[in-house]
PDB file of C-alpha atoms in Angstrom:
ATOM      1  CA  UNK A   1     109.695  -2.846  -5.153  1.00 53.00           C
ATOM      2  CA  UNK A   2     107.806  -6.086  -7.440  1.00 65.00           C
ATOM      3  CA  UNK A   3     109.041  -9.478  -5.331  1.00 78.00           C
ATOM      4  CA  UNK A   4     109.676 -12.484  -6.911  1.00 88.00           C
ATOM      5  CA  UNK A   5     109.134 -16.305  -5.564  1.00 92.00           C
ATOM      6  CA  UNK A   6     111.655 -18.570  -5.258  1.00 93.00           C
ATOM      7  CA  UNK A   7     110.929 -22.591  -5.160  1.00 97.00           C
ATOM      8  CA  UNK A   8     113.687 -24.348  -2.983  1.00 98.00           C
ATOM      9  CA  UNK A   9     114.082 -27.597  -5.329  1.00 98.00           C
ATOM     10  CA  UNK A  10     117.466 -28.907  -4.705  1.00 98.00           C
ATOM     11  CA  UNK A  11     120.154 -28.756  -1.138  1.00 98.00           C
ATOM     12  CA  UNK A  12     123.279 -30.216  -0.303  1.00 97.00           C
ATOM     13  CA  UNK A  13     125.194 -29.701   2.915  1.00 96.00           C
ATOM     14  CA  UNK A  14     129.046 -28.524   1.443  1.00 97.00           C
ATOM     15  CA  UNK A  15     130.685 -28.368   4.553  1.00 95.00           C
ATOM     16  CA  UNK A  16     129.645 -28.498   8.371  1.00 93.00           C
ATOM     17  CA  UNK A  17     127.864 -24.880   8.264  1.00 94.00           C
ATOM     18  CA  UNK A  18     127.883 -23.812   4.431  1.00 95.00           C
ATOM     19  CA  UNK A  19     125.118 -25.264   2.048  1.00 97.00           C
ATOM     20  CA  UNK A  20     124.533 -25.390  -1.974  1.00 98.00           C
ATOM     21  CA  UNK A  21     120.965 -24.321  -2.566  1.00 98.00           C
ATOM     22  CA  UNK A  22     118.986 -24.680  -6.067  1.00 98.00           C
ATOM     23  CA  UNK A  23     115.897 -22.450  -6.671  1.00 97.00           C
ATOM     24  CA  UNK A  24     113.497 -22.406  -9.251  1.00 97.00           C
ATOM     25  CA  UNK A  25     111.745 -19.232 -10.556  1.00 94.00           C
ATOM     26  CA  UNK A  26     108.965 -18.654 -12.566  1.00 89.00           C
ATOM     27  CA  UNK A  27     110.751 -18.133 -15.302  1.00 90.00           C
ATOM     28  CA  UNK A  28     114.074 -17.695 -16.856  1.00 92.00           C
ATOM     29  CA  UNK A  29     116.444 -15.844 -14.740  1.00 93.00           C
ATOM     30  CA  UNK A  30     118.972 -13.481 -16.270  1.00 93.00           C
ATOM     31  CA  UNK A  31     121.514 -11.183 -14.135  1.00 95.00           C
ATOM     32  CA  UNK A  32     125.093  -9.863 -14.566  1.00 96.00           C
ATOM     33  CA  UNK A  33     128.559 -11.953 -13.775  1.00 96.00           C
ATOM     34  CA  UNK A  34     129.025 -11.113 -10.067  1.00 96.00           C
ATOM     35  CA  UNK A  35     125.639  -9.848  -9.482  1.00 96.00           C
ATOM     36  CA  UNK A  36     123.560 -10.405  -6.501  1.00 96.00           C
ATOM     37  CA  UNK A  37     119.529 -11.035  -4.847  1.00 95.00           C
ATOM     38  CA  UNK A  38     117.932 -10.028  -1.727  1.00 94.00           C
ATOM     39  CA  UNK A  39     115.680 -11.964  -0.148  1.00 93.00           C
ATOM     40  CA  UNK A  40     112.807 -10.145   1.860  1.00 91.00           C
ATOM     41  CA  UNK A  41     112.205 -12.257   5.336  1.00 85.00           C
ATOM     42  CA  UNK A  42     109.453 -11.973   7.683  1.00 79.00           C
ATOM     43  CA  UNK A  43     109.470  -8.769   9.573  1.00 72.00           C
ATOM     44  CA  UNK A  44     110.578  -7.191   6.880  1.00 61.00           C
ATOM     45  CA  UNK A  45     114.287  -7.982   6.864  1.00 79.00           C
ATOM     46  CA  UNK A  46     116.619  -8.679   3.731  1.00 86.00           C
ATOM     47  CA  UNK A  47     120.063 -10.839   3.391  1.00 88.00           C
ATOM     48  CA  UNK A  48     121.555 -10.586  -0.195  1.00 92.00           C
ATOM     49  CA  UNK A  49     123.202 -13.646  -1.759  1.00 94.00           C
ATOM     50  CA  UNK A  50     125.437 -13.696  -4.349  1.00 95.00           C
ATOM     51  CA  UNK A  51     124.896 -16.116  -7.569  1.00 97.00           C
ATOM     52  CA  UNK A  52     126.827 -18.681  -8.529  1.00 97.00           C
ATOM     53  CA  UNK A  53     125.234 -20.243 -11.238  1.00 96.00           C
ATOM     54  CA  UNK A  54     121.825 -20.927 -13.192  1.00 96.00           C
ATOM     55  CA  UNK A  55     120.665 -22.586 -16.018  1.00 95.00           C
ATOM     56  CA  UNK A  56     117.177 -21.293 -17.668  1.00 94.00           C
ATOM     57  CA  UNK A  57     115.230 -20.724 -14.261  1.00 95.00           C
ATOM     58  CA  UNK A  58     117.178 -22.640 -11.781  1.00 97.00           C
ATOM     59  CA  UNK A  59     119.401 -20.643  -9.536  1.00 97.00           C
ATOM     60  CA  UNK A  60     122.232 -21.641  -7.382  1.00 98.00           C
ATOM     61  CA  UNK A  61     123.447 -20.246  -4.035  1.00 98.00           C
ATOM     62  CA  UNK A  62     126.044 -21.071  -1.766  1.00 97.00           C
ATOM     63  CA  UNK A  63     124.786 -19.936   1.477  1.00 95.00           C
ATOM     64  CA  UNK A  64     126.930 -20.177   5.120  1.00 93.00           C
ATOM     65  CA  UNK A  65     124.535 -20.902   7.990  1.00 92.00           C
ATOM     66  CA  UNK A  66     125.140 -19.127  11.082  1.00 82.00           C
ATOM     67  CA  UNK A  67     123.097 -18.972  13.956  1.00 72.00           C
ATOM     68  CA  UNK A  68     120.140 -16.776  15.038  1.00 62.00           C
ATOM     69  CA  UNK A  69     121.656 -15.929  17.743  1.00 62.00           C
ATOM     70  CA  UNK A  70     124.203 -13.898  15.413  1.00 53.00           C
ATOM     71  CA  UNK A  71     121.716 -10.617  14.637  1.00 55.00           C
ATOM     72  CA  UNK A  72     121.279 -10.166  10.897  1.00 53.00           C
ATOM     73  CA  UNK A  73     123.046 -12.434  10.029  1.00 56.00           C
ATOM     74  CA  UNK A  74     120.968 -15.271  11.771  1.00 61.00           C
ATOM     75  CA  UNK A  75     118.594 -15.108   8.978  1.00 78.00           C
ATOM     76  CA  UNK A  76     120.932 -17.171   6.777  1.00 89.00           C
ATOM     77  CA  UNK A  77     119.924 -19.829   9.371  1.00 89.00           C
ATOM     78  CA  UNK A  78     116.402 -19.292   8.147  1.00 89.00           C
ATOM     79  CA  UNK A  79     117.339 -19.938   4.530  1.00 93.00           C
ATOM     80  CA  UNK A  80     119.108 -22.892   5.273  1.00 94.00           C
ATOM     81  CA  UNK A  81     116.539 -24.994   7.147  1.00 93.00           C
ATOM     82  CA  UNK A  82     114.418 -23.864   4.267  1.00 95.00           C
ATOM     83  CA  UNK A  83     112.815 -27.181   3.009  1.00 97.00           C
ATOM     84  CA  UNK A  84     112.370 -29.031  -0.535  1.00 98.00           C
ATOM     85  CA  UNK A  85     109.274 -26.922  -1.979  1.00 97.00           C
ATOM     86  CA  UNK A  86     109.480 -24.128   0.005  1.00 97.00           C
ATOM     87  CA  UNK A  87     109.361 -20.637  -1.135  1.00 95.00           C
ATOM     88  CA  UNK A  88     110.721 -17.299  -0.571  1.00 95.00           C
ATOM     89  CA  UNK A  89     110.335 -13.876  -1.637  1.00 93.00           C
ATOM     90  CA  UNK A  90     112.928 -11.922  -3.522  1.00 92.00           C
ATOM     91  CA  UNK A  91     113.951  -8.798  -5.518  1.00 91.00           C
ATOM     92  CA  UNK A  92     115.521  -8.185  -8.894  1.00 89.00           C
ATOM     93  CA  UNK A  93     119.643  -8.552  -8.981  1.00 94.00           C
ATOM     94  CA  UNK A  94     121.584  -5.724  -8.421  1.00 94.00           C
ATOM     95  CA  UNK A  95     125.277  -4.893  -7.694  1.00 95.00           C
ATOM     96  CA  UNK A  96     128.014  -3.103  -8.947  1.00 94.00           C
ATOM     97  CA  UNK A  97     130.984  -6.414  -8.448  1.00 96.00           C
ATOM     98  CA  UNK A  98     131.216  -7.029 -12.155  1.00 97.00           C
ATOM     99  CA  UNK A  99     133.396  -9.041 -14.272  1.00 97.00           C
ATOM    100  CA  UNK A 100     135.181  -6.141 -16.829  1.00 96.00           C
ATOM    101  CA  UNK A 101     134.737  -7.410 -20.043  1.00 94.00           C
ATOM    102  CA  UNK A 102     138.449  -7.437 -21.020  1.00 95.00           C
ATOM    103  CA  UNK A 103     141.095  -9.589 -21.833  1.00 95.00           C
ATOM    104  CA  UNK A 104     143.041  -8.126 -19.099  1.00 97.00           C
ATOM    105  CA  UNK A 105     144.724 -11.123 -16.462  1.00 98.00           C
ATOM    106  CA  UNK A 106     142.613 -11.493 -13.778  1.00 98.00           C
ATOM    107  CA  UNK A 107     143.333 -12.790 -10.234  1.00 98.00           C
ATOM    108  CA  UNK A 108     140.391 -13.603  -8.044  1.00 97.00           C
ATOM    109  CA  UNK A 109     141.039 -13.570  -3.859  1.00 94.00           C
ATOM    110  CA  UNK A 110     138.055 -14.913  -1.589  1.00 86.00           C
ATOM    111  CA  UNK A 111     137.245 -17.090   1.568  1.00 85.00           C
ATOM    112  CA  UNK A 112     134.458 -19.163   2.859  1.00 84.00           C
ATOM    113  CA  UNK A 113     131.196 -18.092   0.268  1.00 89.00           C
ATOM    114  CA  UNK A 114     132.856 -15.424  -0.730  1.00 90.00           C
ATOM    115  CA  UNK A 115     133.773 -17.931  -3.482  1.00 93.00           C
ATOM    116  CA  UNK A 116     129.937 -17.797  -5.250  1.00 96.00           C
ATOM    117  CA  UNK A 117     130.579 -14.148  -7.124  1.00 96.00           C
ATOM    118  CA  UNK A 118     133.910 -14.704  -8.159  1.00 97.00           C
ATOM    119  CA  UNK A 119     133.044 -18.520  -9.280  1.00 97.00           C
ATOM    120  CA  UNK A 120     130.726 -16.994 -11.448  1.00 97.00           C
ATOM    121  CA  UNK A 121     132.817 -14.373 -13.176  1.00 97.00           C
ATOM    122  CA  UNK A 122     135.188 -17.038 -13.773  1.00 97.00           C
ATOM    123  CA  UNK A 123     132.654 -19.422 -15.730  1.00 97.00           C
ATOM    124  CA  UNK A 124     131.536 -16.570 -17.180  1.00 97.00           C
ATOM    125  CA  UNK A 125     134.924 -15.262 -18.605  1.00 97.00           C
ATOM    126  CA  UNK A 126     135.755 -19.245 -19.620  1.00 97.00           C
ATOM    127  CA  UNK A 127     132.127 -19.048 -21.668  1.00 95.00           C
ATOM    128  CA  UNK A 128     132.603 -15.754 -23.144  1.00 93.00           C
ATOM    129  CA  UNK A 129     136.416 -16.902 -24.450  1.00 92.00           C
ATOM    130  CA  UNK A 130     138.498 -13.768 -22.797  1.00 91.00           C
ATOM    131  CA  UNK A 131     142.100 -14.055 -23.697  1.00 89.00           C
ATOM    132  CA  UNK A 132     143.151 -13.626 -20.617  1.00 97.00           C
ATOM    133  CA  UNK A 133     145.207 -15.560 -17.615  1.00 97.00           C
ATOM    134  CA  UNK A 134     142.623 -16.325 -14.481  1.00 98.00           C
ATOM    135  CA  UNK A 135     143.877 -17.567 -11.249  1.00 98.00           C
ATOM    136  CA  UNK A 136     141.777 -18.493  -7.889  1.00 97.00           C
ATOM    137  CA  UNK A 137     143.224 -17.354  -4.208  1.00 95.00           C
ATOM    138  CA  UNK A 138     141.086 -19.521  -1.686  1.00 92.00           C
ATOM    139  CA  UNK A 139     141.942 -19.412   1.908  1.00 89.00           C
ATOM    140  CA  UNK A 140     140.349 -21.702   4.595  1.00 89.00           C
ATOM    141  CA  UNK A 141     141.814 -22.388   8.211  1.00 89.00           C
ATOM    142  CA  UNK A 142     141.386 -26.183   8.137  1.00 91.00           C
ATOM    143  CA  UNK A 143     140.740 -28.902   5.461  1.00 90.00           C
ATOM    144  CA  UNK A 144     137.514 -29.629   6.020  1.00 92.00           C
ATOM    145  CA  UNK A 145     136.642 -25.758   5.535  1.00 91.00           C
ATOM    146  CA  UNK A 146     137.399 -26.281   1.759  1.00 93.00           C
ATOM    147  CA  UNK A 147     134.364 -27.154  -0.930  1.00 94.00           C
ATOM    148  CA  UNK A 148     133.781 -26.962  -4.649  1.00 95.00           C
ATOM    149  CA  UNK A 149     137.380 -28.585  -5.237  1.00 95.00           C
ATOM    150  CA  UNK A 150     136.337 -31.287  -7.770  1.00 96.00           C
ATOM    151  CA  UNK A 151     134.361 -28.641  -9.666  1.00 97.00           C
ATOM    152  CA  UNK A 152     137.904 -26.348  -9.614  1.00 97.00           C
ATOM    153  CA  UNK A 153     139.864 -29.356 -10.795  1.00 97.00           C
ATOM    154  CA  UNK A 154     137.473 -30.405 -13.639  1.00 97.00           C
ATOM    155  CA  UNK A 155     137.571 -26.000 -14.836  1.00 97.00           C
ATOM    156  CA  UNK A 156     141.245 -26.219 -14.803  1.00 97.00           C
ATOM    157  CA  UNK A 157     141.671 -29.505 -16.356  1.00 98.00           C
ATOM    158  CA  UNK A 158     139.383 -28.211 -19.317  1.00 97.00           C
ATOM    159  CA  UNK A 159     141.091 -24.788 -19.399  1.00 97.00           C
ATOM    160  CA  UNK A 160     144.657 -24.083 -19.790  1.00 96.00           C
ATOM    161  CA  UNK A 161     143.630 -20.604 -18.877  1.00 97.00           C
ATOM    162  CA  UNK A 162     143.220 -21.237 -15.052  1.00 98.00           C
ATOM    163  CA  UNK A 163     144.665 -22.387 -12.445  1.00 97.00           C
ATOM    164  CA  UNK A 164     143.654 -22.595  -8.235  1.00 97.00           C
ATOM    165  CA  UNK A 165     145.670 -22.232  -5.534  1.00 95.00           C
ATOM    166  CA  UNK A 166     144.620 -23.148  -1.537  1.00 94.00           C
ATOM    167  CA  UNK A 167     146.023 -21.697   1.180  1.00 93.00           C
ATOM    168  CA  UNK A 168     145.370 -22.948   4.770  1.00 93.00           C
ATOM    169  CA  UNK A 169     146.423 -21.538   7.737  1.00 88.00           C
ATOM    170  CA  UNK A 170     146.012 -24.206  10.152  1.00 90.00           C
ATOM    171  CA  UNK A 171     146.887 -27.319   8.671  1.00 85.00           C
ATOM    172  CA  UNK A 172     150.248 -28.999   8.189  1.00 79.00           C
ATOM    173  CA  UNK A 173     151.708 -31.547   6.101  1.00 71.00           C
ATOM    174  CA  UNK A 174     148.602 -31.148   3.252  1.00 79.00           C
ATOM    175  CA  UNK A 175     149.160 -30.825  -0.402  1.00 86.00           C
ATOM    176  CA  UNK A 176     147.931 -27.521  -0.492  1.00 90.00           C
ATOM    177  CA  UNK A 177     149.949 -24.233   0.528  1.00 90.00           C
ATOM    178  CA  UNK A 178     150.493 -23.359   4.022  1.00 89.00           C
ATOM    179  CA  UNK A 179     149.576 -19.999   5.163  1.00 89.00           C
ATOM    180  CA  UNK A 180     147.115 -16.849   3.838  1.00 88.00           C
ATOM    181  CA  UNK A 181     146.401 -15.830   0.164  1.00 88.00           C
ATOM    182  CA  UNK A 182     148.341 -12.633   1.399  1.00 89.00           C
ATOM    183  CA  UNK A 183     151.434 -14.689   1.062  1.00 91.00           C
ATOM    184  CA  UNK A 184     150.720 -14.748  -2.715  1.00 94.00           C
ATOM    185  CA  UNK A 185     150.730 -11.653  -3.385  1.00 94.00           C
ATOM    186  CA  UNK A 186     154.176 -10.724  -3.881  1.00 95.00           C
ATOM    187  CA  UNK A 187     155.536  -8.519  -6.698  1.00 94.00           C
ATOM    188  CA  UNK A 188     156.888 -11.009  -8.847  1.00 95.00           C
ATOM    189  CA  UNK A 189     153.382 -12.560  -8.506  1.00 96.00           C
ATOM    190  CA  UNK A 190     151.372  -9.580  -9.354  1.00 96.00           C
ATOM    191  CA  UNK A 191     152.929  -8.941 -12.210  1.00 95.00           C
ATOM    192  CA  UNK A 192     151.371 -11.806 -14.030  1.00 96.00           C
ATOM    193  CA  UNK A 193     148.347 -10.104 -13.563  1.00 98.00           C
ATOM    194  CA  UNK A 194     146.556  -6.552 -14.399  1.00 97.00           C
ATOM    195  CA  UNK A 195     143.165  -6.760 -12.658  1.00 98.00           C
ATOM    196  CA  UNK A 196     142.435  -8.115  -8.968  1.00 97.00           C
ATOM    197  CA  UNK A 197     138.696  -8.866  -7.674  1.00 97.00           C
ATOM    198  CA  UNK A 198     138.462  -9.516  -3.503  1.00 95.00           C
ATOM    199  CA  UNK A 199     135.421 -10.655  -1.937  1.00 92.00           C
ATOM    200  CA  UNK A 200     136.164 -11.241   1.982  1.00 82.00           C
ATOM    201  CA  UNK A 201     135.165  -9.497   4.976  1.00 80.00           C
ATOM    202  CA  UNK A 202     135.717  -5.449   5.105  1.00 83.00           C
ATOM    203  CA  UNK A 203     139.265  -6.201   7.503  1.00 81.00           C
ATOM    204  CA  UNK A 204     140.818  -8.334   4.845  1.00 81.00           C
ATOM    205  CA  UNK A 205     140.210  -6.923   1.796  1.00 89.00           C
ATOM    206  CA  UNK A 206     141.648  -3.839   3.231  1.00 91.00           C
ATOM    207  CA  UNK A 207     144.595  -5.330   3.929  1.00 90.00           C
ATOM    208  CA  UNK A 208     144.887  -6.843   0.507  1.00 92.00           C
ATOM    209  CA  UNK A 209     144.020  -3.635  -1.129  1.00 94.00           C
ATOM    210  CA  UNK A 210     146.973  -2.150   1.077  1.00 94.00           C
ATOM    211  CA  UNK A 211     149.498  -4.897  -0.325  1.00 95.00           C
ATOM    212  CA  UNK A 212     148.280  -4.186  -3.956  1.00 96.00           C
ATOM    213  CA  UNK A 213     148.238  -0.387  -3.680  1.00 95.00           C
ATOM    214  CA  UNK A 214     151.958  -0.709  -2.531  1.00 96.00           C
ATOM    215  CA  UNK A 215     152.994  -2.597  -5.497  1.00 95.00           C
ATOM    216  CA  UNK A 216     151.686   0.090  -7.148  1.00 95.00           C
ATOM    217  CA  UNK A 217     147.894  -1.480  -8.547  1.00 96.00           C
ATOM    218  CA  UNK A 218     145.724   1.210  -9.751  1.00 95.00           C
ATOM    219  CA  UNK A 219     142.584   1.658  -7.456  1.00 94.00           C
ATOM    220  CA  UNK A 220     140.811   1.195 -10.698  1.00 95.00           C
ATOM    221  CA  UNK A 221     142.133  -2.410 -11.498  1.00 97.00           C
ATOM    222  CA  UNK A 222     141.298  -3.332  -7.936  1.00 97.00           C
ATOM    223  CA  UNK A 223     137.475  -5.042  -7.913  1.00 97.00           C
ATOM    224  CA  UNK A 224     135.922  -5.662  -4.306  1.00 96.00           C
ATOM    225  CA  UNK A 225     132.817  -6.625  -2.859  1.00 92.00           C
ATOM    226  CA  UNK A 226     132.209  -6.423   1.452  1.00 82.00           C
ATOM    227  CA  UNK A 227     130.298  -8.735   3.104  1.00 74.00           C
TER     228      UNK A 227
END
């Protein structure tokens, strides 16, 4: 398996736990809309990332920190105290989450970093001029859980293609909907749309995929990725 290095060049705290991290590779990095890359840790452990965005060889994450205490996934902790200069080793991209090129209505579901794949399908979609409606589902429990909303804005402004909506479940009195993305997904909602891509924890997407399924969505219009 050939390893790569990544150069840690650029990081910025999003919210109290989750992080935007640029890397620079030796060259120019290429991958697939909704792709992902492992990084190989010392003692031979992995964690794979999904990419949000490059430009030539830089390559940005968005990366939730959670503790080492938490097994595997403790090791995001180790990326995150990574400092300015620093490398790490990692593989080619791989994954099957990718955006269908079609100009089929799309409707994108996520939470927390979740967000980084299906970020990057949209830009991708908006670059490669699809004909098609895209909408963002985000859910977050409390205001300050929510990131990447200017960025959002300034996409939707510039594109009369697509549109966000936020959902928070433990906030009142906001601007934003009240609530779970689940509430969304009614019929009469659905059927502005003809493909769905989910990427949440294994729990939640099943129950999505069980609200889609019984509006009677095709398993083959229904795009996840577990994490």
């Amino acid at each position: 398996m050939p390893l790569n290095s990544f150069t840690l060049i650029e990081k910025k705290k999003l919210t109290s736990d989750i992080y935007e991290l640029v890397f620079q590779a030796s060259e120019k990095f290429d991958f697939l809309a909704g792709q992902f890359i492992t990084f190989i840790l010392p003692n031979i452990w992995w964690r794979a990332y999904s990419i949000l965005k490059t430009q030539w060889n830089k390559v940005t994450l968005i990366i939730k920190s959670r503790s080492s205490n938490n097994w595997w996934r403790g090791w995001s902790e180790y990326i995150c105290n990574k400092k300015i200069w620093e490398e790490l080793k990692w593989t080619n991209p791989a994954g099957k989450f990718l955006l269908q090129n079609n100009n089929k209505n799309k409707l994108f579901i996520w939470t927390g970093t979740g967000f980084v794949p299906l970020y990057n399908q949209i830009i991708h979609s908006l670059s490669q001029n699809q004909e098609c409606k895209l909408e963002l589902l985000f859910w977050a429990r409390k205001l300050w859980d929510l990131f990447y909303l200017t960025d959002l804005e300034k996409i939707k402004n510039n594109n009369s293609n697509f549109d966000y909506k936020i959902y928070l479940s433990r906030e009142e009195n906001t601007q934003h909907n009240t609530g779970y993305v689940t509430d969304y997904l009614t019929k009469n909602n659905l059927n502005n749309f003809e493909e769905y891509y989910i990427c949440w924890i294994p729990a939640l997407i099943d129950s999505s995929i069980k609200i889609l399924e019984e509006n009677n969505i095709q398993s083959e219009n229904i795009l996840t990725e577990k994490y």
